[in-house]
Every structure is written in C-alpha cells, then in structure tokens.
XYZ file of C-alpha atoms in Angstrom:
532
model
C -6.292 -3.921 -31.219
C -8.420 -4.851 -28.175
C -10.231 -2.311 -26.018
C -11.334 -2.962 -22.439
C -13.071 -0.875 -19.799
C -10.575 0.407 -17.270
C -12.808 2.671 -15.207
C -11.833 3.031 -11.579
C -10.035 -0.319 -11.399
C -6.567 1.234 -10.833
C -8.001 3.455 -8.085
C -9.753 0.498 -6.425
C -6.561 -1.581 -6.655
C -4.506 1.154 -4.997
C -6.926 1.588 -2.088
C -7.263 -2.170 -1.610
C -3.473 -2.404 -1.515
C -3.267 0.302 1.138
C -5.927 -1.490 3.181
C -4.136 -4.819 2.618
C -7.465 -6.582 2.092
C -5.910 -9.563 0.306
C -3.228 -9.893 2.963
C -5.754 -9.780 5.807
C -8.002 -12.361 4.164
C -5.146 -14.688 3.218
C -3.704 -14.426 6.716
C -7.005 -15.635 8.184
C -7.926 -18.006 5.339
C -4.688 -19.479 3.959
C -4.530 -22.108 1.246
C -6.947 -21.064 -1.453
C -8.786 -23.862 -3.206
C -7.022 -22.911 -6.447
C -3.247 -22.671 -6.681
C -3.724 -19.900 -9.227
C -5.829 -17.650 -7.023
C -5.962 -16.999 -3.279
C -9.123 -16.201 -1.353
C -7.790 -12.701 -0.773
C -7.435 -12.088 -4.502
C -10.994 -13.279 -5.078
C -12.387 -10.987 -2.377
C -10.499 -8.031 -3.838
C -11.936 -8.808 -7.280
C -15.447 -8.952 -5.813
C -14.917 -5.587 -4.131
C -13.649 -4.111 -7.408
C -16.703 -5.465 -9.208
C -19.032 -3.737 -6.749
C -17.193 -0.473 -7.213
C -17.225 -0.523 -11.016
C -20.116 -2.598 -12.396
C -21.982 -4.643 -9.745
C -22.971 -8.039 -11.093
C -24.476 -11.277 -9.741
C -21.846 -13.877 -8.879
C -22.577 -15.844 -12.046
C -21.759 -12.741 -14.140
C -18.520 -11.651 -12.428
C -16.462 -13.681 -14.922
C -18.141 -11.869 -17.815
C -17.355 -8.551 -16.130
C -13.698 -9.536 -15.765
C -13.448 -10.370 -19.475
C -14.770 -6.998 -20.649
C -12.984 -4.966 -17.996
C -9.198 -4.742 -17.541
C -9.205 -7.016 -14.491
C -6.330 -9.163 -15.720
C -4.223 -6.117 -16.569
C -4.841 -4.375 -13.223
C -5.215 -7.238 -10.730
C -3.315 -9.977 -12.584
C -6.316 -12.316 -12.433
C -7.392 -14.426 -15.404
C -11.136 -13.836 -15.950
C -11.833 -17.555 -16.353
C -10.778 -18.115 -12.735
C -13.567 -15.856 -11.428
C -16.392 -18.314 -11.987
C -19.300 -18.467 -9.569
C -18.029 -21.705 -7.995
C -14.677 -20.096 -7.122
C -16.410 -17.008 -5.741
C -18.671 -19.180 -3.596
C -15.667 -21.053 -2.171
C -14.074 -17.752 -1.228
C -17.274 -16.685 0.554
C -17.313 -20.025 2.381
C -13.710 -19.488 3.472
C -14.174 -15.973 4.860
C -17.564 -16.597 6.518
C -16.092 -17.822 9.854
C -13.827 -14.756 10.073
C -16.124 -11.874 9.144
C -15.839 -9.918 12.386
C -12.050 -10.338 12.458
C -11.754 -9.201 8.826
C -13.990 -6.197 9.462
C -12.098 -5.188 12.592
C -8.627 -5.660 11.090
C -9.357 -3.836 7.837
C -11.163 -1.072 9.741
C -8.192 -0.586 12.052
C -5.893 -0.552 9.019
C -8.056 2.160 7.410
C -7.924 4.296 10.560
C -4.124 4.055 10.740
C -3.341 4.287 7.014
C -5.665 7.189 6.215
C -5.486 9.005 9.553
C -9.220 8.806 10.256
C -10.440 10.551 13.392
C -12.676 8.082 15.243
C -13.392 10.226 18.298
C -17.042 10.333 17.172
C -18.709 7.315 15.570
C -22.281 7.091 14.333
C -23.983 3.697 14.572
C -27.120 2.518 12.796
C -28.623 -0.624 11.311
C -30.378 -1.240 8.009
C -32.019 -4.269 6.426
C -31.668 -5.951 3.037
C -34.378 -8.103 1.496
C -33.289 -11.598 0.493
C -34.935 -13.605 -2.282
C -35.401 -17.297 -1.540
C -37.094 -19.590 0.952
C -34.176 -20.063 3.391
C -35.978 -22.483 5.756
C -34.777 -22.051 9.334
C -33.922 -25.738 9.588
C -31.532 -25.504 6.642
C -29.575 -22.530 8.011
C -26.378 -22.626 10.035
C -27.160 -21.105 13.443
C -23.513 -20.061 13.872
C -24.185 -17.314 11.324
C -26.877 -14.615 11.059
C -30.178 -16.385 10.424
C -32.213 -15.025 7.528
C -35.785 -14.409 8.590
C -38.708 -12.045 8.681
C -38.386 -8.757 10.509
C -39.205 -5.105 9.975
C -37.645 -4.337 6.564
C -36.715 -0.737 5.771
C -37.841 -1.241 2.149
C -41.281 -2.439 3.364
C -40.945 -5.740 1.475
C -42.715 -7.671 4.213
C -43.183 -10.553 1.768
C -39.420 -11.217 1.755
C -37.047 -12.416 4.438
C -34.169 -10.173 5.372
C -30.665 -9.844 6.769
C -29.389 -6.768 8.604
C -26.139 -4.836 8.581
C -24.851 -2.382 11.153
C -22.392 0.359 10.235
C -20.183 2.503 12.435
C -19.419 5.647 10.438
C -16.794 8.204 11.464
C -17.696 11.865 11.674
C -14.443 12.426 9.782
C -15.438 11.934 6.156
C -18.325 9.582 6.852
C -16.083 6.495 6.671
C -17.681 3.131 7.643
C -14.774 1.937 9.767
C -16.662 -1.089 11.076
C -19.519 -3.260 9.849
C -21.385 -6.182 11.343
C -23.999 -8.534 9.876
C -27.082 -9.545 11.908
C -29.932 -11.973 11.446
C -33.157 -10.751 9.920
C -35.182 -11.125 13.106
C -32.622 -9.671 15.510
C -34.040 -6.715 17.413
C -32.039 -3.519 16.854
C -32.147 -2.689 20.541
C -30.119 -5.841 21.299
C -27.341 -5.014 18.825
C -25.968 -1.932 20.550
C -23.809 -3.584 23.221
C -22.054 -5.833 20.705
C -21.367 -2.843 18.486
C -20.041 -0.886 21.463
C -17.609 -3.688 22.311
C -16.415 -3.923 18.710
C -15.806 -0.191 18.535
C -14.072 -0.125 21.924
C -11.697 -2.842 20.749
C -11.001 -0.938 17.552
C -10.450 2.401 19.311
C -8.118 0.838 21.873
C -7.020 3.416 24.429
C -8.647 6.286 22.533
C -11.942 7.564 23.891
C -14.808 7.808 21.456
C -18.361 9.076 21.374
C -21.031 6.664 20.122
C -23.986 8.340 18.389
C -26.976 6.148 17.538
C -30.722 6.200 16.995
C -33.446 5.655 19.583
C -32.903 1.861 19.565
C -29.927 2.510 21.824
C -32.142 3.761 24.637
C -33.015 0.751 26.747
C -32.131 0.065 30.347
C -29.705 -2.753 29.458
C -27.938 -0.749 26.749
C -27.555 2.425 28.784
C -26.341 0.445 31.800
C -23.724 -1.337 29.670
C -22.515 1.914 28.101
C -22.235 3.636 31.469
C -20.393 0.655 32.962
C -17.945 0.628 30.039
C -17.526 4.407 30.340
C -18.405 4.839 26.678
C -19.916 8.250 25.988
C -23.059 8.271 23.864
C -25.836 10.397 22.356
C -29.201 9.076 21.196
C -32.756 10.391 20.821
C -35.184 9.358 23.533
C -38.032 7.179 22.184
C -41.224 9.246 21.993
C -43.046 6.901 24.360
C -40.540 7.622 27.143
C -41.276 11.371 27.305
C -44.846 12.386 28.058
C -46.456 15.249 26.168
C -46.940 17.053 29.460
C -43.151 17.407 29.792
C -42.881 19.271 26.480
C -46.037 21.295 27.139
C -44.553 22.650 30.361
C -41.388 23.934 28.665
C -40.861 27.652 28.117
C -39.467 28.218 24.633
C -38.290 31.683 25.621
C -35.999 30.159 28.234
C -34.381 27.814 25.699
C -30.942 28.752 24.372
C -30.623 29.370 20.623
C -27.992 27.102 19.066
C -25.393 28.848 16.924
C -25.473 26.269 14.129
C -26.929 26.243 10.626
C -27.853 22.997 8.837
C -25.949 22.522 5.586
C -29.189 22.572 3.586
C -29.941 26.081 4.911
C -26.482 27.585 4.406
C -27.501 29.516 1.280
C -30.794 30.828 2.642
C -31.430 34.236 4.208
C -31.211 34.147 8.032
C -34.974 34.555 8.422
C -35.636 31.406 6.402
C -33.181 29.132 8.192
C -34.170 26.437 10.659
C -33.568 27.510 14.256
C -32.744 25.147 17.112
C -33.146 25.865 20.817
C -32.059 23.672 23.716
C -32.797 23.121 27.400
C -31.426 20.505 29.760
C -32.820 18.312 32.539
C -32.386 14.647 33.524
C -33.909 11.395 32.326
C -34.325 8.304 34.489
C -34.528 4.679 33.435
C -35.724 1.896 35.694
C -34.692 -1.714 35.296
C -36.956 -4.732 34.829
C -36.217 -5.906 38.392
C -36.887 -4.026 41.621
C -33.276 -4.383 42.741
C -31.958 -2.784 39.527
C -30.520 0.661 40.289
C -32.227 3.664 38.721
C -30.109 5.205 35.978
C -29.974 8.993 35.680
C -28.691 10.504 32.435
C -28.500 14.045 31.047
C -31.453 14.870 28.802
C -31.234 17.611 26.182
C -34.630 19.000 25.161
C -34.478 20.313 21.612
C -36.903 22.565 19.743
C -36.659 22.771 15.956
C -38.619 25.353 13.960
C -38.327 23.076 10.952
C -39.830 20.144 12.817
C -42.570 22.402 14.181
C -43.518 23.632 10.716
C -43.532 20.089 9.387
C -45.757 18.837 12.184
C -48.128 21.770 11.775
C -48.403 21.163 8.034
C -48.976 17.448 8.559
C -51.691 18.130 11.135
C -53.433 20.630 8.864
C -53.390 18.091 6.052
C -54.822 15.355 8.278
C -57.553 17.640 9.577
C -58.470 18.796 6.081
C -58.738 15.235 4.812
C -60.752 14.177 7.844
C -63.057 17.191 7.506
C -63.705 16.406 3.861
C -64.557 12.783 4.595
C -66.660 13.574 7.677
C -68.637 16.244 5.825
C -69.286 13.755 3.057
C -70.399 11.167 5.582
C -72.665 13.693 7.344
C -74.293 14.465 4.005
C -74.820 10.767 3.282
C -76.207 9.913 6.743
C -79.709 8.490 6.488
C -79.194 7.676 2.802
C -78.992 4.311 1.078
C -75.525 3.367 2.345
C -75.808 4.771 5.872
C -79.343 4.044 6.992
C -78.411 2.922 10.507
C -76.575 4.420 13.455
C -74.186 1.450 13.503
C -72.997 1.953 9.915
C -72.338 5.650 10.494
C -70.440 4.948 13.727
C -68.322 2.309 12.016
C -67.418 4.706 9.216
C -66.545 7.490 11.684
C -64.187 5.069 13.439
C -62.450 4.236 10.161
C -61.978 7.905 9.257
C -60.744 8.855 12.718
C -58.165 6.050 12.775
C -56.936 6.527 9.206
C -56.575 10.293 9.537
C -55.266 10.031 13.117
C -57.811 12.425 14.622
C -59.170 10.115 17.322
C -57.947 12.336 20.162
C -59.524 15.562 18.898
C -62.679 14.332 17.131
C -65.989 14.836 18.954
C -69.118 13.434 17.345
C -72.587 12.140 18.054
C -75.473 10.679 16.098
C -79.085 11.803 16.474
C -82.326 10.556 14.950
C -85.324 12.551 13.778
C -88.977 11.658 14.331
C -88.851 9.183 11.435
C -85.820 7.415 12.856
C -83.424 8.676 10.173
C -79.913 9.143 11.634
C -77.780 12.257 11.246
C -74.175 12.988 12.174
C -72.822 16.030 13.998
C -69.100 16.371 14.573
C -66.364 18.894 15.469
C -62.673 19.057 16.311
C -61.840 19.861 19.942
C -59.811 23.069 19.740
C -58.332 22.630 23.217
C -56.859 19.302 22.177
C -55.480 20.807 18.970
C -53.951 23.692 20.915
C -52.318 21.225 23.300
C -50.861 19.292 20.367
C -49.572 22.502 18.775
C -47.888 23.500 22.032
C -45.446 20.585 21.801
C -44.694 20.867 18.077
C -41.000 20.849 17.288
C -39.799 19.344 20.585
C -37.779 16.155 20.971
C -35.226 14.861 23.471
C -31.677 13.497 23.348
C -29.855 11.464 25.968
C -26.261 12.563 26.513
C -24.073 10.055 28.299
C -21.197 12.477 28.883
C -20.292 15.137 31.453
C -21.474 18.695 30.851
C -17.900 20.017 30.836
C -17.212 17.954 27.713
C -20.265 19.082 25.774
C -22.930 21.626 26.649
C -26.505 21.137 25.337
C -25.808 22.988 22.082
C -22.688 20.901 21.407
C -24.611 17.696 22.106
C -27.163 18.643 19.455
C -24.515 19.514 16.854
C -22.712 16.222 17.450
C -25.956 14.288 17.154
C -26.787 15.993 13.852
C -23.889 14.154 12.259
C -26.066 11.020 12.380
C -27.210 11.873 8.866
C -23.806 10.664 7.648
C -24.637 7.030 8.337
C -28.000 7.376 6.579
C -26.246 8.734 3.494
C -23.853 5.797 3.554
C -26.761 3.347 3.572
C -27.997 5.109 0.420
C -24.594 4.412 -1.164
C -24.696 0.870 0.228
C -27.942 0.071 -1.544
C -27.480 2.393 -4.526
C -24.156 2.479 -6.415
C -22.953 -0.737 -4.748
C -26.237 -2.526 -5.487
C -26.501 -4.479 -2.260
C -30.152 -5.363 -2.821
C -31.726 -7.649 -3.737
C -29.486 -10.425 -2.392
C -29.818 -13.931 -3.812
C -27.124 -16.339 -2.612
C -27.388 -19.901 -1.368
C -26.831 -20.545 2.364
C -27.029 -17.953 5.096
C -23.283 -17.976 5.769
C -22.659 -16.942 2.155
C -25.222 -14.171 2.462
C -23.393 -12.846 5.532
C -20.044 -13.079 3.733
C -21.373 -11.277 0.653
C -22.790 -8.462 2.791
C -19.396 -8.105 4.470
C -17.686 -7.954 1.058
C -20.030 -5.149 0.052
C -19.209 -3.373 3.321
C -15.557 -3.510 2.277
C -16.549 -2.008 -1.068
C -18.403 0.755 0.784
C -15.275 1.445 2.845
C -13.202 1.907 -0.329
C -15.986 3.967 -1.927
C -16.031 6.379 1.029
C -12.249 6.607 1.280
C -12.109 7.604 -2.399
C -14.649 10.361 -1.764
C -12.807 11.567 1.344
C -9.430 11.698 -0.378
C -10.736 13.719 -3.319
C -12.437 16.207 -1.003
C -9.384 16.594 1.208
C -7.140 17.107 -1.815
C -9.432 19.925 -3.007
C -8.715 21.984 0.090
C -11.014 23.718 2.588
C -13.862 24.409 0.139
C -13.933 20.770 -1.065
C -15.627 21.770 -4.316
C -14.748 21.417 -7.990
C -16.164 21.990 -11.462
C -16.553 19.530 -14.322
C -18.747 16.957 -12.623
C -21.964 18.292 -14.192
C -22.585 19.533 -17.756
C -23.251 23.109 -16.585
C -19.849 23.193 -14.826
C -21.341 24.360 -11.542
C -19.058 24.073 -8.521
C -20.081 21.182 -6.237
C -18.666 18.852 -3.619
C -17.704 15.598 -5.363
C -19.460 12.462 -4.173
C -18.204 8.923 -4.462
C -20.977 8.210 -6.947
C -19.926 11.060 -9.262
C -16.216 10.252 -8.956
C -16.726 6.633 -9.995
C -19.157 7.670 -12.728
C -16.571 9.870 -14.446
C -13.699 7.443 -13.941
C -15.935 4.678 -15.274
C -15.525 6.028 -18.800
C -11.768 5.368 -18.863
C -10.779 2.678 -21.365
C -7.637 0.661 -22.025
C -6.487 -0.025 -25.567
C -4.311 -3.123 -25.790
C -2.115 -3.417 -28.869
C 0.373 -6.056 -29.974
C 2.891 -7.772 -27.759
C 5.456 -5.091 -28.601
C 3.142 -2.168 -27.779
C 2.308 -1.020 -24.267
C -1.385 -0.587 -23.464
C -2.747 2.930 -23.875
C -5.107 4.485 -21.327
C -7.641 6.692 -23.088
C -8.482 9.806 -21.076
C -10.920 11.849 -23.100
C -12.014 14.480 -20.578
C -10.131 16.821 -18.292
C -12.214 15.939 -15.229
C -10.919 12.363 -15.405
C -7.302 13.504 -15.308
C -8.124 15.957 -12.500
C -9.732 13.213 -10.395
C -6.784 10.874 -10.920
C -4.419 13.639 -9.816
C -6.499 14.338 -6.712
C -6.465 10.630 -5.882
C -2.723 10.372 -6.509
C -3.299 7.441 -8.856
C -0.946 6.871 -11.779
C -2.894 4.690 -14.193
C 0.277 3.549 -15.912
C 1.287 1.719 -12.743
C -1.127 -1.109 -13.364
C 0.184 -4.592 -14.075
C 0.568 -4.281 -17.824
C 2.319 -7.120 -19.692
C 5.979 -6.140 -19.721
C 7.868 -5.836 -23.043
C-alpha cells in the first residue's frame, strides 16, 4: 500500500484544462524535446507545483514522486528533472506575451469574467546572482538594479505588471519587465495589451500615480481608454488643498470593507470635490492636456497624518531638548557642532519647515540653543491633512466624483494579489540561470496566480451572495474563503494506492474538504487513475 499527497492537484488539473494552458503552449511551442512529454505538460506541472508545494526547479522531480502527479497529470516524475524544466522555459520564453494574452482571453471567456474595470500595478522581485549585463539577452527583460519593493537594494531585480479585474480580483494579464525599467514607461504597453484583450469592449484602466505623465495621459486620451489614477503629490501644490472648503465637499455614500462592522461614528468618511488638472508637454508645441480632477478628503488619512506629525514633533522635541541641555558641554562646546546636530535632527524627524532655532553665547563664550516650532506652519500643514487628488479620464455622465473614488478604491485588489504572488506561490527569491529563463519562470508563476484566483472566485460565487462559510478556522467562525485557505485545507487530501486490482482511494478526513470540492465542482475520482 503506497500513500501519496493528492492535495489540490485534481482542482489545479481541472482549471488548467479549462484554460487550455497545455494546448496554448504546445500550439506556440510544438515539438517538445522529449517524445514522452510536451512543453505544455511541463508548464502545467510547474504551475501545479506552485499551487501545491512550491519548490526550486531541482526539487520539482522530488515533489512529483511524493505527490500524485503521475496519477493526476499522467506524468512520470523522473521526466520532471531540472534540465527538462529548463528546456521548457527556454521554449516558452519567446512567446510569453502571446501565452499571457491567449490564456487571459480564454479565462475571460470560459469563466465569464467582467473586464470593464481593470486595475494595473507593477511589483519587483529580487533575483539572486550576478547576471552581468553583457551576458544577458537584450531581447528579454534585463535583470538589473532598480527600486525594489522589498528594499533589498543589494540584489538585482525583475519586475512584473498585473492587470487585475474588479470582478473577483482575477489577474487576466501579466507582463514581465526589466529590473531598471521605469514604471512610468510601462503604462502605454500595458494599455495596448489590455485593449487587444478587451477587443471591442470598453474598459476602465485604474492604476497608481506612475500613470500620470504627459506621454501616458496623451496616449490614453488618444486611444480613448478611460482611466483613473492618483495625481503625484508634487503636481498639486499645498495651496490648492489649503484653499478648499471641506463643508462644500460632497460626502460619499460608501463604507470601506474594513469599517463595515463599526458604528457609523467610527467609520472613515470620504468627501469629494471636482476641478480640472492640466499637464504640459516637454516641448512648447505640445498641446496642453486638461483632465477632470477629483479632490478627495479622507478622515482616516487625516487622522493618520495628524498622528504621524504628532509623533515626529514629539521625537524632535525630545532630541532638541536633550541637545539644548547638552549645549556648552563636553560634546557640544562650539556653535558649529550644535548647528550640525540641529540639522541632523530636523532632517531625520522631518521638521525642517516648522523648526525655528538660534544659538547664543554668554559672556564666557559658552553656546546655548533656543528653539521652537512655528505654529502657523503647523496649522497650515494641518489644514491640508486628509486631501489627495485623482485624475479621471472619463466623462462626468459616466461617473460622478463619488463614483470615481469608489472605482479607484478597488485598486487594493491588485495589491492583495501581489501578496499572494509572493506568499503562497513563493515567487521570491528567484534564482535561475539566464534572464530569459527568469522571465519565463515569472510568467509561469503568473499563470499559477491566475488559477489560484479563479479557484477563490469560484468558491465564493458558489457560496452565494454572502460568500462566507464555516470550517476554515478551528473556532468555526464564518469568513470569506481565500485562495490560501482553500489550498491549505485541500492540501491535506491523500491518495492511497493499493494493488493493481484495487482502485486508488482518496482519503477525505474532514467535512470542509468535501464541501470545498463540491463548491469547486471537482470530482476527485475523475483523475487519471490506472484502469483495471
């Protein structure tokens, strides 16, 4: 009697079949290096590995031996060695954008995903290895230094962009970029990809402030693609916010999900106003662009900024009082040393604008420090707390200011997907030879993320309007199932393989596992068992 881990392999196999991942890959990359295994089969196995027990390429074969990969996917574990996986990555590398677009379009059609609103953002992944520029293929994203989100400035990086649907948070399109590529330059390419995927259907592109440049906005307006993005702070002067009348702003009838269970008086309140924002081009002959600007006030943001300011001021006060007490002593005998230390404190605590100070000397020449915070400056800073601005590249009859804000707030969906990308699917750290293989591996993990999110969406939709269930946590509280929790519970499924005359037995030892399989519509006995 042999026992193997079954986990979510049957679920992954069913979703991969519906997406036709193997068919898409084999159609673009025919003639696998091994007659026993096509490139499409290898890519599907790599996706399944990421969904069940992410492993380095050299350990995927070991995973296949202990998991029921042969029984579910019909693949002999010995064929999934690191050399065969690398050849599959080499084969798909020239077709990454085509694979992403085709599979994404298949997902939209097969699962009925609404792509009328898509949220775009970019994240970075640190890469271990030297990757000299001269040794990299310039036809693929070049691994290099940039501005890593994980703050590992000692490592080179590669970047991935995701377009996530508002419907279920599904990453319907992904694109890999070089480590040094500026985010602001990636928007137009993403817009073209999404336009091709949407076809005749109009869609709204929601992104972060990197979208707001003259070139990007001009391209979006010319393509008639509607968009929403926050205006970079440097493009709106404080005087604009200071002149706004909060009483004239309209209260938005919307409650953030995190505040849904709180009393009304404790919920975050949003207010909106509208004016216009202009962008000028780098050349004098460039036409001035005028776009709707939605000015948003958030009580939550205001409270956060007030608390942060109070903390900065308290820290600065403590350090300045200590310095004033030490002035003229052993460590601060001269005016220059005191002034240098004041500069350090002011910069570190970010109080340069409001700090007023001077140094005097007594009759013996001993220096002393007097300082204060300028209350007028602090009042001016407080007056703009909570305000920020959004650009809305759409007519007012399609979305009023309140609707623009609510649509923008869905941007959190893409951030949550990046957490899944780097968490359960273990995208980082990446260590693969050659930059084209790195790009291919990132795209494979994007496919795994697509399946991961589709699994979550299907379970939630099957649960009905409330989208909650019990059994996921020991205390049986009712919660919305996440992809992470779904795969965690299914991960405990095992397959007991008997003799040649006995069919394999799937061991389901908890009711929540059976419930999840029913919600997913997956019949675990429909795997490719050896037939008797």
